[in-house]
Amino acid sequence: MKTKLFIIAIALCVVNLVSAQEVKKTVKVGNWQLSDVTVTSGKGALTSGFDTQFGFTNLKNDKLVLFLQANNDRICATVGKKFGNFKVLESFAVFKNIPWTGPMILYSAGPFDAIVWNGVGFAKTNELLAPSYKPQFFFSYEGIGLTFLKNNRIGASAMWFGTTPVNWFVSYKHNFNIGEKSKLFAECTYNHNLDIPMFVIGYNLKLK
């Protein structure tokens, strides 16, 4: 069923967003204009289930960054600014009724990319079971990646989440270009703690 729903969602994206010029003229929130859309299905280090992400460009300052993410467990808004090869951002989110916030730093130069993302949750205890005003360690995620032969990427990352032990991930991703500004992609990630492979398929459309 999930696979069928994902295929339907992909088809809808292709049909409804193929006229990118019309979309980017109409989808605006204040000074923010929709610039790209990504939908994924499966499980990875940072994605789970049916996941969506919407990226926005600021019409008055192209150094400003905004993207929104959502799935069954969370909704997250991340906003910040570009500084050369770096993006310095702050996330504001809710995960399974626990509000959290934290900084994110992204780096990209040529084939190399990196991420540092940390969060503080507001919960009664460090088990993160019920919301509260008390700050608790929520998560810390660090990752690096290398893109090669245009459409291939390998990555490695580590994550601390709540009271669970640190987890390590290694991944391989391949992009399948299906147009000048759109692509399908597939990613396989090895989960060290669970000792299992995890799989994600997705679709991305650039609107500018």
PDB file of C-alpha atoms in Angstrom:
ATOM      1  CA  MET A   1       0.000   0.000   0.000  1.00  0.00           C
ATOM      2  CA  LYS A   2       2.758   2.463   0.920  1.00  0.00           C
ATOM      3  CA  THR A   3       4.513   1.765  -2.370  1.00  0.00           C
ATOM      4  CA  LYS A   4       1.307   2.416  -4.313  1.00  0.00           C
ATOM      5  CA  LEU A   5       0.698   5.653  -2.433  1.00  0.00           C
ATOM      6  CA  PHE A   6       4.232   6.789  -3.136  1.00  0.00           C
ATOM      7  CA  ILE A   7       3.898   6.016  -6.862  1.00  0.00           C
ATOM      8  CA  ILE A   8       0.639   7.993  -6.931  1.00  0.00           C
ATOM      9  CA  ALA A   9       2.314  10.881  -5.128  1.00  0.00           C
ATOM     10  CA  ILE A  10       5.196  10.866  -7.608  1.00  0.00           C
ATOM     11  CA  ALA A  11       2.764  10.862 -10.516  1.00  0.00           C
ATOM     12  CA  LEU A  12       0.872  13.781  -9.024  1.00  0.00           C
ATOM     13  CA  CYS A  13       4.110  15.705  -8.559  1.00  0.00           C
ATOM     14  CA  VAL A  14       5.089  15.132 -12.160  1.00  0.00           C
ATOM     15  CA  VAL A  15       1.655  16.080 -13.498  1.00  0.00           C
ATOM     16  CA  ASN A  16       0.985  19.063 -11.250  1.00  0.00           C
ATOM     17  CA  LEU A  17       4.489  20.544 -11.067  1.00  0.00           C
ATOM     18  CA  VAL A  18       5.803  19.934 -14.562  1.00  0.00           C
ATOM     19  CA  SER A  19       4.952  23.518 -15.592  1.00  0.00           C
ATOM     20  CA  ALA A  20       7.539  24.963 -13.221  1.00  0.00           C
ATOM     21  CA  GLN A  21       7.365  28.474 -14.615  1.00  0.00           C
ATOM     22  CA  GLU A  22       3.712  28.842 -13.664  1.00  0.00           C
ATOM     23  CA  VAL A  23       4.255  27.299 -10.226  1.00  0.00           C
ATOM     24  CA  LYS A  24       7.086  29.571  -9.195  1.00  0.00           C
ATOM     25  CA  LYS A  25       5.089  32.644 -10.205  1.00  0.00           C
ATOM     26  CA  THR A  26       2.190  31.750  -7.952  1.00  0.00           C
ATOM     27  CA  VAL A  27       3.556  29.912  -4.876  1.00  0.00           C
ATOM     28  CA  LYS A  28       4.710  32.702  -2.581  1.00  0.00           C
ATOM     29  CA  VAL A  29       4.598  33.379   1.147  1.00  0.00           C
ATOM     30  CA  GLY A  30       5.403  37.048   1.699  1.00  0.00           C
ATOM     31  CA  ASN A  31       8.858  37.605   0.196  1.00  0.00           C
ATOM     32  CA  TRP A  32       9.490  33.860   0.017  1.00  0.00           C
ATOM     33  CA  GLN A  33       9.043  32.044  -3.295  1.00  0.00           C
ATOM     34  CA  LEU A  34       8.912  28.265  -3.649  1.00  0.00           C
ATOM     35  CA  SER A  35      12.141  27.104  -5.312  1.00  0.00           C
ATOM     36  CA  ASP A  36      12.207  23.307  -4.958  1.00  0.00           C
ATOM     37  CA  VAL A  37      10.103  20.368  -3.780  1.00  0.00           C
ATOM     38  CA  THR A  38      11.288  16.963  -2.558  1.00  0.00           C
ATOM     39  CA  VAL A  39       9.161  13.963  -1.593  1.00  0.00           C
ATOM     40  CA  THR A  40      10.567  10.696  -0.266  1.00  0.00           C
ATOM     41  CA  SER A  41       9.319   7.353   0.970  1.00  0.00           C
ATOM     42  CA  GLY A  42      11.209   4.857   3.096  1.00  0.00           C
ATOM     43  CA  LYS A  43      13.605   5.202   6.010  1.00  0.00           C
ATOM     44  CA  GLY A  44      16.996   6.869   6.207  1.00  0.00           C
ATOM     45  CA  ALA A  45      19.119   8.556   8.852  1.00  0.00           C
ATOM     46  CA  LEU A  46      16.942  11.704   8.786  1.00  0.00           C
ATOM     47  CA  THR A  47      13.791  10.609   6.944  1.00  0.00           C
ATOM     48  CA  SER A  48      10.995   8.231   7.809  1.00  0.00           C
ATOM     49  CA  GLY A  49       7.791   7.186   6.070  1.00  0.00           C
ATOM     50  CA  PHE A  50       6.367   9.654   3.582  1.00  0.00           C
ATOM     51  CA  ASP A  51       8.547  12.755   3.924  1.00  0.00           C
ATOM     52  CA  THR A  52       8.228  16.148   2.232  1.00  0.00           C
ATOM     53  CA  GLN A  53      10.487  19.189   1.968  1.00  0.00           C
ATOM     54  CA  PHE A  54       9.779  22.593   0.437  1.00  0.00           C
ATOM     55  CA  GLY A  55      12.623  25.041  -0.216  1.00  0.00           C
ATOM     56  CA  PHE A  56      12.030  28.788  -0.570  1.00  0.00           C
ATOM     57  CA  THR A  57      14.076  31.662  -2.012  1.00  0.00           C
ATOM     58  CA  ASN A  58      13.771  35.184  -0.652  1.00  0.00           C
ATOM     59  CA  LEU A  59      12.880  37.645  -3.399  1.00  0.00           C
ATOM     60  CA  LYS A  60      14.610  40.579  -1.676  1.00  0.00           C
ATOM     61  CA  ASN A  61      17.733  38.817  -0.383  1.00  0.00           C
ATOM     62  CA  ASP A  62      18.937  35.661  -2.129  1.00  0.00           C
ATOM     63  CA  LYS A  63      21.320  34.902   0.753  1.00  0.00           C
ATOM     64  CA  LEU A  64      18.408  34.090   3.049  1.00  0.00           C
ATOM     65  CA  VAL A  65      17.353  30.418   3.307  1.00  0.00           C
ATOM     66  CA  LEU A  66      14.060  28.803   4.331  1.00  0.00           C
ATOM     67  CA  PHE A  67      12.842  25.238   4.060  1.00  0.00           C
ATOM     68  CA  LEU A  68       9.934  23.348   5.563  1.00  0.00           C
ATOM     69  CA  GLN A  69       9.893  19.609   6.291  1.00  0.00           C
ATOM     70  CA  ALA A  70       7.065  17.356   7.431  1.00  0.00           C
ATOM     71  CA  ASN A  71       6.170  13.700   7.894  1.00  0.00           C
ATOM     72  CA  ASN A  72       3.914  11.658  10.210  1.00  0.00           C
ATOM     73  CA  ASP A  73       6.097  12.381  13.260  1.00  0.00           C
ATOM     74  CA  ARG A  74       7.390  15.909  12.813  1.00  0.00           C
ATOM     75  CA  ILE A  75       7.015  19.317  11.251  1.00  0.00           C
ATOM     76  CA  CYS A  76      10.076  21.545  11.018  1.00  0.00           C
ATOM     77  CA  ALA A  77      10.833  25.059   9.750  1.00  0.00           C
ATOM     78  CA  THR A  78      14.491  25.961   9.217  1.00  0.00           C
ATOM     79  CA  VAL A  79      15.603  29.494   8.401  1.00  0.00           C
ATOM     80  CA  GLY A  80      18.993  31.165   8.096  1.00  0.00           C
ATOM     81  CA  LYS A  81      21.547  32.787   5.814  1.00  0.00           C
ATOM     82  CA  LYS A  82      24.299  31.857   3.351  1.00  0.00           C
ATOM     83  CA  PHE A  83      27.892  32.814   4.089  1.00  0.00           C
ATOM     84  CA  GLY A  84      29.988  31.737   1.121  1.00  0.00           C
ATOM     85  CA  ASN A  85      30.037  27.920   1.112  1.00  0.00           C
ATOM     86  CA  PHE A  86      28.257  27.811   4.474  1.00  0.00           C
ATOM     87  CA  LYS A  87      24.609  28.066   5.466  1.00  0.00           C
ATOM     88  CA  VAL A  88      23.955  28.944   9.107  1.00  0.00           C
ATOM     89  CA  LEU A  89      20.392  28.178  10.163  1.00  0.00           C
ATOM     90  CA  GLU A  90      18.036  27.647  13.087  1.00  0.00           C
ATOM     91  CA  SER A  91      15.339  24.964  13.205  1.00  0.00           C
ATOM     92  CA  PHE A  92      11.972  25.272  14.960  1.00  0.00           C
ATOM     93  CA  ALA A  93      10.015  22.030  15.111  1.00  0.00           C
ATOM     94  CA  VAL A  94       7.633  19.641  16.824  1.00  0.00           C
ATOM     95  CA  PHE A  95       8.441  15.912  17.012  1.00  0.00           C
ATOM     96  CA  LYS A  96       5.722  13.615  18.371  1.00  0.00           C
ATOM     97  CA  ASN A  97       4.240  16.558  20.366  1.00  0.00           C
ATOM     98  CA  ILE A  98       7.683  17.564  21.764  1.00  0.00           C
ATOM     99  CA  PRO A  99       8.706  21.090  20.676  1.00  0.00           C
ATOM    100  CA  TRP A 100      12.391  21.545  19.932  1.00  0.00           C
ATOM    101  CA  THR A 101      14.806  24.021  18.406  1.00  0.00           C
ATOM    102  CA  GLY A 102      18.461  24.024  17.439  1.00  0.00           C
ATOM    103  CA  PRO A 103      21.161  25.299  15.066  1.00  0.00           C
ATOM    104  CA  MET A 104      22.138  23.752  11.746  1.00  0.00           C
ATOM    105  CA  ILE A 105      25.307  24.397   9.741  1.00  0.00           C
ATOM    106  CA  LEU A 106      25.552  23.202   6.137  1.00  0.00           C
ATOM    107  CA  TYR A 107      28.727  23.241   4.048  1.00  0.00           C
ATOM    108  CA  SER A 108      29.057  22.560   0.345  1.00  0.00           C
ATOM    109  CA  ALA A 109      32.110  23.028  -1.888  1.00  0.00           C
ATOM    110  CA  GLY A 110      32.497  21.154  -5.158  1.00  0.00           C
ATOM    111  CA  PRO A 111      31.868  17.445  -4.542  1.00  0.00           C
ATOM    112  CA  PHE A 112      32.058  17.744  -0.736  1.00  0.00           C
ATOM    113  CA  ASP A 113      29.205  18.457   1.659  1.00  0.00           C
ATOM    114  CA  ALA A 114      28.792  18.395   5.419  1.00  0.00           C
ATOM    115  CA  ILE A 115      26.114  18.977   8.044  1.00  0.00           C
ATOM    116  CA  VAL A 116      26.111  19.694  11.778  1.00  0.00           C
ATOM    117  CA  TRP A 117      22.620  19.767  13.324  1.00  0.00           C
ATOM    118  CA  ASN A 118      21.785  19.912  17.020  1.00  0.00           C
ATOM    119  CA  GLY A 119      18.559  20.289  18.949  1.00  0.00           C
ATOM    120  CA  VAL A 120      17.190  20.968  22.420  1.00  0.00           C
ATOM    121  CA  GLY A 121      13.743  19.596  23.228  1.00  0.00           C
ATOM    122  CA  PHE A 122      11.289  20.846  25.837  1.00  0.00           C
ATOM    123  CA  ALA A 123      10.047  17.827  27.773  1.00  0.00           C
ATOM    124  CA  LYS A 124       9.403  16.692  31.349  1.00  0.00           C
ATOM    125  CA  THR A 125      12.234  14.140  31.332  1.00  0.00           C
ATOM    126  CA  ASN A 126      15.129  13.159  29.092  1.00  0.00           C
ATOM    127  CA  GLU A 127      13.019  10.242  27.809  1.00  0.00           C
ATOM    128  CA  LEU A 128      11.163  12.912  25.782  1.00  0.00           C
ATOM    129  CA  LEU A 129       7.732  11.391  26.400  1.00  0.00           C
ATOM    130  CA  ALA A 130       5.721  14.480  27.358  1.00  0.00           C
ATOM    131  CA  PRO A 131       6.141  18.181  26.530  1.00  0.00           C
ATOM    132  CA  SER A 132       7.176  20.715  29.150  1.00  0.00           C
ATOM    133  CA  TYR A 133       9.107  23.969  29.537  1.00  0.00           C
ATOM    134  CA  LYS A 134      12.203  22.135  30.743  1.00  0.00           C
ATOM    135  CA  PRO A 135      15.023  21.982  28.155  1.00  0.00           C
ATOM    136  CA  GLN A 136      16.427  18.503  27.464  1.00  0.00           C
ATOM    137  CA  PHE A 137      19.086  17.218  25.095  1.00  0.00           C
ATOM    138  CA  PHE A 138      17.171  16.178  21.974  1.00  0.00           C
ATOM    139  CA  PHE A 139      19.618  15.134  19.260  1.00  0.00           C
ATOM    140  CA  SER A 140      22.963  15.775  17.599  1.00  0.00           C
ATOM    141  CA  TYR A 141      23.674  14.822  14.000  1.00  0.00           C
ATOM    142  CA  GLU A 142      26.934  15.204  12.061  1.00  0.00           C
ATOM    143  CA  GLY A 143      27.521  13.968   8.535  1.00  0.00           C
ATOM    144  CA  ILE A 144      29.841  14.277   5.537  1.00  0.00           C
ATOM    145  CA  GLY A 145      29.367  13.328   1.902  1.00  0.00           C
ATOM    146  CA  LEU A 146      31.199  13.053  -1.414  1.00  0.00           C
ATOM    147  CA  THR A 147      29.522  13.262  -4.820  1.00  0.00           C
ATOM    148  CA  PHE A 148      31.267  11.526  -7.730  1.00  0.00           C
ATOM    149  CA  LEU A 149      30.493  10.849 -11.396  1.00  0.00           C
ATOM    150  CA  LYS A 150      27.764  13.543 -11.195  1.00  0.00           C
ATOM    151  CA  ASN A 151      24.921  11.329  -9.954  1.00  0.00           C
ATOM    152  CA  ASN A 152      26.485   9.266  -7.167  1.00  0.00           C
ATOM    153  CA  ARG A 153      27.027  10.175  -3.522  1.00  0.00           C
ATOM    154  CA  ILE A 154      28.548   8.309  -0.589  1.00  0.00           C
ATOM    155  CA  GLY A 155      28.104   9.541   2.961  1.00  0.00           C
ATOM    156  CA  ALA A 156      28.844   8.817   6.594  1.00  0.00           C
ATOM    157  CA  SER A 157      27.157  10.242   9.686  1.00  0.00           C
ATOM    158  CA  ALA A 158      26.641   9.868  13.419  1.00  0.00           C
ATOM    159  CA  MET A 159      23.558  10.607  15.496  1.00  0.00           C
ATOM    160  CA  TRP A 160      22.836  10.928  19.206  1.00  0.00           C
ATOM    161  CA  PHE A 161      19.104  10.946  19.966  1.00  0.00           C
ATOM    162  CA  GLY A 162      17.723  11.410  23.475  1.00  0.00           C
ATOM    163  CA  THR A 163      19.066   8.727  25.793  1.00  0.00           C
ATOM    164  CA  THR A 164      19.817   6.186  23.046  1.00  0.00           C
ATOM    165  CA  PRO A 165      23.457   5.280  22.274  1.00  0.00           C
ATOM    166  CA  VAL A 166      25.225   6.950  19.378  1.00  0.00           C
ATOM    167  CA  ASN A 167      24.316   5.459  16.009  1.00  0.00           C
ATOM    168  CA  TRP A 168      26.489   5.352  12.893  1.00  0.00           C
ATOM    169  CA  PHE A 169      25.333   5.396   9.285  1.00  0.00           C
ATOM    170  CA  VAL A 170      26.983   4.923   5.911  1.00  0.00           C
ATOM    171  CA  SER A 171      25.038   5.523   2.718  1.00  0.00           C
ATOM    172  CA  TYR A 172      25.061   5.407  -1.066  1.00  0.00           C
ATOM    173  CA  LYS A 173      22.742   7.529  -3.212  1.00  0.00           C
ATOM    174  CA  HIS A 174      22.137   7.570  -6.965  1.00  0.00           C
ATOM    175  CA  ASN A 175      20.213  10.219  -8.909  1.00  0.00           C
ATOM    176  CA  PHE A 176      18.230   9.459 -12.061  1.00  0.00           C
ATOM    177  CA  ASN A 177      17.745  12.664 -14.052  1.00  0.00           C
ATOM    178  CA  ILE A 178      14.317  12.758 -15.729  1.00  0.00           C
ATOM    179  CA  GLY A 179      14.400  16.338 -16.942  1.00  0.00           C
ATOM    180  CA  GLU A 180      16.409  19.510 -16.858  1.00  0.00           C
ATOM    181  CA  LYS A 181      15.192  20.362 -13.356  1.00  0.00           C
ATOM    182  CA  SER A 182      13.763  17.123 -11.974  1.00  0.00           C
ATOM    183  CA  LYS A 183      15.150  13.805 -10.800  1.00  0.00           C
ATOM    184  CA  LEU A 184      14.309  10.560  -9.086  1.00  0.00           C
ATOM    185  CA  PHE A 185      16.757   9.190  -6.547  1.00  0.00           C
ATOM    186  CA  ALA A 186      17.360   6.054  -4.510  1.00  0.00           C
ATOM    187  CA  GLU A 187      19.447   5.738  -1.354  1.00  0.00           C
ATOM    188  CA  CYS A 188      20.612   2.802   0.730  1.00  0.00           C
ATOM    189  CA  THR A 189      21.802   3.482   4.294  1.00  0.00           C
ATOM    190  CA  TYR A 190      23.387   1.017   6.697  1.00  0.00           C
ATOM    191  CA  ASN A 191      22.128   1.431  10.281  1.00  0.00           C
ATOM    192  CA  HIS A 192      24.913   0.325  12.631  1.00  0.00           C
ATOM    193  CA  ASN A 193      22.857  -0.043  15.829  1.00  0.00           C
ATOM    194  CA  LEU A 194      20.137  -2.105  14.165  1.00  0.00           C
ATOM    195  CA  ASP A 195      22.587  -3.833  11.806  1.00  0.00           C
ATOM    196  CA  ILE A 196      20.188  -3.452   8.872  1.00  0.00           C
ATOM    197  CA  PRO A 197      20.091  -1.635   5.526  1.00  0.00           C
ATOM    198  CA  MET A 198      17.468   1.096   5.110  1.00  0.00           C
ATOM    199  CA  PHE A 199      16.073   2.284   1.782  1.00  0.00           C
ATOM    200  CA  VAL A 200      14.650   5.576   0.518  1.00  0.00           C
ATOM    201  CA  ILE A 201      13.283   6.536  -2.902  1.00  0.00           C
ATOM    202  CA  GLY A 202      12.353  10.072  -3.792  1.00  0.00           C
ATOM    203  CA  TYR A 203      11.602  12.789  -6.320  1.00  0.00           C
ATOM    204  CA  ASN A 204      13.010  16.325  -6.518  1.00  0.00           C
ATOM    205  CA  LEU A 205      11.899  19.257  -8.664  1.00  0.00           C
ATOM    206  CA  LYS A 206      13.795  22.543  -8.969  1.00  0.00           C
ATOM    207  CA  LEU A 207      11.593  25.504  -9.742  1.00  0.00           C
ATOM    208  CA  LYS A 208      14.357  28.006 -10.489  1.00  0.00           C
TER     209      LYS A 208
END
